Coordinates of N, CA and C in Angstrom, one line a residue:
M1 N -94.1 -240.3 -124.2 CA -93.9 -241.3 -123.1 C -93.6 -240.5 -121.8
M2 N -94.2 -241.1 -120.8 CA -94.1 -240.4 -119.4 C -92.9 -241.0 -118.7
N3 N -92.2 -240.2 -118.0 CA -91.0 -240.6 -117.2 C -91.5 -240.8 -115.8
Y4 N -90.6 -241.3 -115.0 CA -90.9 -241.6 -113.6 C -91.3 -240.3 -112.8
K5 N -90.6 -239.2 -113.1 CA -90.8 -238.0 -112.4 C -92.2 -237.4 -112.7
S6 N -92.7 -237.5 -114.0 CA -94.1 -237.0 -114.3 C -95.1 -237.9 -113.7
V7 N -94.8 -239.2 -113.6 CA -95.8 -240.2 -113.0 C -95.9 -239.9 -111.5
L8 N -94.7 -239.6 -110.9 CA -94.7 -239.3 -109.4 C -95.5 -238.0 -109.2
L9 N -95.2 -237.0 -110.0 CA -95.9 -235.7 -109.8 C -97.4 -235.9 -110.0
M10 N -97.8 -236.7 -111.0 CA -99.2 -237.0 -111.3 C -99.9 -237.7 -110.0
S11 N -99.1 -238.7 -109.5 CA -99.6 -239.4 -108.4 C -99.8 -238.5 -107.2
M12 N -98.8 -237.6 -106.9 CA -98.9 -236.6 -105.8 C -100.1 -235.7 -106.1
S13 N -100.3 -235.3 -107.3 CA -101.4 -234.4 -107.6 C -102.7 -235.2 -107.3
E14 N -102.8 -236.4 -107.7 CA -104.0 -237.3 -107.4 C -104.1 -237.5 -105.9
S15 N -103.0 -237.7 -105.2 CA -103.0 -237.9 -103.8 C -103.6 -236.6 -103.1
E16 N -103.0 -235.5 -103.5 CA -103.5 -234.2 -102.9 C -105.0 -234.0 -103.2
S17 N -105.4 -234.3 -104.4 CA -106.8 -234.2 -104.7 C -107.7 -235.1 -103.8
A18 N -107.2 -236.4 -103.6 CA -107.9 -237.3 -102.7 C -108.0 -236.8 -101.3
I19 N -106.9 -236.3 -100.9 CA -106.8 -235.7 -99.5 C -107.8 -234.5 -99.3
N20 N -107.8 -233.6 -100.3 CA -108.7 -232.5 -100.4 C -110.1 -233.0 -100.3
D21 N -110.4 -234.0 -101.1 CA -111.8 -234.6 -101.1 C -112.2 -235.1 -99.7
I22 N -111.3 -235.8 -99.1 CA -111.5 -236.3 -97.7 C -111.7 -235.2 -96.7
V23 N -110.9 -234.2 -96.8 CA -111.0 -233.0 -95.8 C -112.4 -232.3 -96.1
K24 N -112.7 -232.1 -97.4 CA -114.0 -231.5 -97.6 C -115.2 -232.4 -97.1
G25 N -115.1 -233.7 -97.3 CA -116.1 -234.6 -96.8 C -116.2 -234.5 -95.2
I26 N -115.1 -234.5 -94.6 CA -115.1 -234.4 -93.1 C -115.7 -233.1 -92.7
M27 N -115.4 -232.0 -93.4 CA -116.0 -230.7 -93.0 C -117.5 -230.7 -93.2
R28 N -117.9 -231.3 -94.3 CA -119.4 -231.4 -94.5 C -120.0 -232.2 -93.3
L29 N -119.4 -233.4 -93.0 CA -119.9 -234.2 -91.9 C -119.9 -233.4 -90.6
M30 N -118.9 -232.6 -90.3 CA -118.9 -231.8 -89.1 C -120.0 -230.8 -89.1
A31 N -120.4 -230.3 -90.2 CA -121.5 -229.3 -90.3 C -122.9 -230.0 -90.2
L32 N -123.0 -231.3 -90.4 CA -124.3 -232.0 -90.3 C -125.0 -231.8 -89.0
P33 N -124.3 -231.8 -87.8 CA -125.1 -231.7 -86.6 C -125.8 -230.4 -86.5
F34 N -125.4 -229.4 -87.3 CA -126.0 -228.1 -87.2 C -127.0 -227.8 -88.3
S35 N -127.3 -228.9 -89.1 CA -128.2 -228.8 -90.2 C -129.6 -229.3 -89.8
E36 N -130.6 -228.5 -89.7 CA -131.9 -229.0 -89.4 C -132.5 -229.7 -90.6
T37 N -132.0 -229.4 -91.8 CA -132.5 -230.0 -93.0 C -132.3 -231.5 -93.0
M38 N -131.1 -232.0 -92.5 CA -130.9 -233.3 -92.4 C -131.8 -234.0 -91.4
D39 N -132.1 -233.3 -90.3 CA -133.1 -233.9 -89.4 C -134.4 -234.1 -90.0
E40 N -134.9 -233.1 -90.8 CA -136.2 -233.2 -91.5 C -136.1 -234.4 -92.5
F41 N -134.9 -234.5 -93.2 CA -134.8 -235.6 -94.2 C -135.0 -236.9 -93.5
F42 N -134.4 -237.2 -92.3 CA -134.6 -238.4 -91.6 C -136.0 -238.7 -91.2
I43 N -136.7 -237.6 -90.8 CA -138.1 -237.8 -90.3 C -139.0 -238.1 -91.5
K44 N -138.8 -237.3 -92.6 CA -139.8 -237.5 -93.7 C -139.5 -238.5 -94.8
A45 N -138.2 -238.6 -95.1 CA -137.8 -239.3 -96.4 C -137.5 -240.8 -96.1
L46 N -137.0 -241.2 -95.0 CA -136.5 -242.5 -94.8 C -137.7 -243.5 -94.6
S47 N -137.5 -244.6 -95.2 CA -138.5 -245.7 -94.9 C -138.4 -246.2 -93.6
K48 N -139.3 -247.0 -93.2 CA -139.3 -247.6 -91.8 C -138.1 -248.5 -91.7
N49 N -137.6 -249.1 -92.8 CA -136.4 -250.0 -92.7 C -135.2 -249.2 -92.2
Y50 N -135.2 -248.0 -92.4 CA -134.0 -247.1 -91.9 C -134.2 -246.4 -90.6
A51 N -135.3 -246.7 -90.0 CA -135.6 -245.9 -88.7 C -134.5 -246.2 -87.7
E52 N -134.1 -247.4 -87.5 CA -133.1 -247.6 -86.5 C -131.7 -247.0 -86.7
P53 N -131.2 -247.1 -88.0 CA -130.0 -246.4 -88.3 C -130.1 -244.9 -88.2
A54 N -131.3 -244.3 -88.6 CA -131.5 -242.9 -88.5 C -131.5 -242.5 -87.0
E55 N -132.2 -243.3 -86.1 CA -132.2 -243.0 -84.7 C -130.8 -243.0 -84.1
H56 N -130.0 -244.0 -84.6 CA -128.7 -244.1 -84.1 C -127.8 -242.8 -84.5
L57 N -128.0 -242.4 -85.8 CA -127.3 -241.2 -86.2 C -127.8 -240.0 -85.5
I58 N -129.1 -239.8 -85.2 CA -129.6 -238.7 -84.5 C -129.0 -238.7 -83.0
N59 N -129.0 -239.9 -82.4 CA -128.4 -240.0 -81.1 C -126.9 -239.6 -81.1
A60 N -126.2 -240.0 -82.2 CA -124.8 -239.6 -82.3 C -124.7 -238.1 -82.4
K61 N -125.6 -237.4 -83.2 CA -125.6 -236.0 -83.3 C -125.8 -235.3 -82.0
I62 N -126.8 -235.9 -81.2 CA -127.0 -235.3 -79.9 C -125.8 -235.4 -79.0
E63 N -125.1 -236.5 -79.0 CA -123.9 -236.7 -78.2 C -122.8 -235.7 -78.7
F64 N -122.7 -235.5 -80.0 CA -121.7 -234.6 -80.6 C -122.0 -233.2 -80.1
L65 N -123.2 -232.8 -80.2 CA -123.6 -231.4 -79.8 C -123.4 -231.2 -78.3
S66 N -123.7 -232.3 -77.5 CA -123.6 -232.2 -76.0 C -122.1 -232.0 -75.7
A67 N -121.2 -232.8 -76.4 CA -119.8 -232.6 -76.2 C -119.3 -231.2 -76.6
F68 N -119.8 -230.7 -77.7 CA -119.5 -229.4 -78.2 C -119.9 -228.4 -77.1
K69 N -121.1 -228.6 -76.6 CA -121.6 -227.6 -75.6 C -120.7 -227.7 -74.3
S70 N -120.3 -228.9 -74.0 CA -119.4 -229.0 -72.8 C -118.1 -228.2 -73.0
V71 N -117.5 -228.4 -74.2 CA -116.3 -227.7 -74.5 C -116.5 -226.2 -74.4
L72 N -117.6 -225.7 -75.0 CA -117.9 -224.3 -74.9 C -118.1 -223.8 -73.5
D73 N -118.9 -224.6 -72.7 CA -119.1 -224.2 -71.3 C -117.8 -224.1 -70.5
K74 N -116.9 -225.0 -70.8 CA -115.6 -225.0 -70.1 C -114.8 -223.7 -70.6
R75 N -114.9 -223.4 -71.8 CA -114.1 -222.2 -72.3 C -114.8 -221.0 -71.8
I76 N -116.1 -220.9 -71.7 CA -116.7 -219.8 -71.1 C -116.3 -219.6 -69.6
E77 N -116.3 -220.7 -68.9 CA -115.9 -220.6 -67.4 C -114.4 -220.1 -67.3
R78 N -113.5 -220.6 -68.2 CA -112.2 -220.1 -68.2 C -112.0 -218.7 -68.5
L79 N -112.8 -218.2 -69.5 CA -112.8 -216.8 -69.8 C -113.3 -215.9 -68.7
K80 N -114.3 -216.4 -68.0 CA -114.8 -215.7 -66.8 C -113.8 -215.5 -65.8
E81 N -113.0 -216.6 -65.6 CA -111.9 -216.5 -64.6 C -110.8 -215.5 -65.1
V82 N -110.5 -215.5 -66.3 CA -109.6 -214.6 -66.8 C -110.1 -213.1 -66.7
R83 N -111.4 -213.0 -67.0 CA -112.0 -211.7 -66.8 C -111.9 -211.2 -65.4
E84 N -112.1 -212.0 -64.4 CA -112.0 -211.6 -63.0 C -110.6 -211.2 -62.7
K85 N -109.6 -212.0 -63.2 CA -108.2 -211.6 -62.9 C -107.9 -210.2 -63.5
V86 N -108.4 -210.0 -64.7 CA -108.1 -208.7 -65.4 C -108.8 -207.6 -64.6
K87 N -110.0 -207.8 -64.1 CA -110.7 -206.8 -63.2 C -109.9 -206.5 -62.0
E88 N -109.4 -207.5 -61.3 CA -108.6 -207.4 -60.1 C -107.3 -206.6 -60.4
R89 N -106.7 -206.8 -61.5 CA -105.5 -206.1 -61.9 C -105.8 -204.6 -62.2
A90 N -107.0 -204.4 -62.8 CA -107.3 -203.0 -63.1 C -107.7 -202.3 -61.8
E91 N -108.3 -202.9 -60.8 CA -108.6 -202.3 -59.5 C -107.3 -202.0 -58.8
V92 N -106.3 -202.9 -58.8 CA -105.0 -202.7 -58.2 C -104.3 -201.5 -58.8
A93 N -104.4 -201.4 -60.1 CA -103.7 -200.3 -60.8 C -104.4 -199.0 -60.5
K94 N -105.7 -198.9 -60.3 CA -106.4 -197.7 -59.9 C -106.0 -197.3 -58.5
K95 N -105.9 -198.2 -57.6 CA -105.5 -197.9 -56.2 C -104.1 -197.4 -56.2
E96 N -103.2 -198.0 -57.0 CA -101.8 -197.5 -57.0 C -101.8 -196.1 -57.6
K97 N -102.6 -195.9 -58.6 CA -102.6 -194.5 -59.2 C -103.1 -193.4 -58.3
V98 N -104.1 -193.8 -57.5 CA -104.7 -192.9 -56.6 C -103.7 -192.6 -55.4
Q99 N -103.0 -193.6 -54.9 CA -102.0 -193.4 -53.9 C -100.8 -192.6 -54.4
V100 N -100.4 -192.6 -55.6 CA -99.3 -191.9 -56.1 C -99.6 -190.4 -56.1
E101 N -100.9 -190.1 -56.6 CA -101.2 -188.7 -56.7 C -101.4 -188.0 -55.4

């Protein structure tokens, strides 16, 4: 006979398993925009009845990748600014070193 504690632990285990499945599913979905195989699937395998939903999904992937590109572009610009500040500090340090000697 199972007691309350074992039922609770089993429920938690099942909950954790469900959460893990959800996380894995989300990770797979996140990888889809980078999969050319899925694009080929939509082009070759779907019947004409699914052309509109497939087009919608492809448009969503384009938007997702464009957003991802924007985030990367912003990060690249920020790193370029940081690089310039580091260069400036290095030049100041060189000048100070030369003046001391």
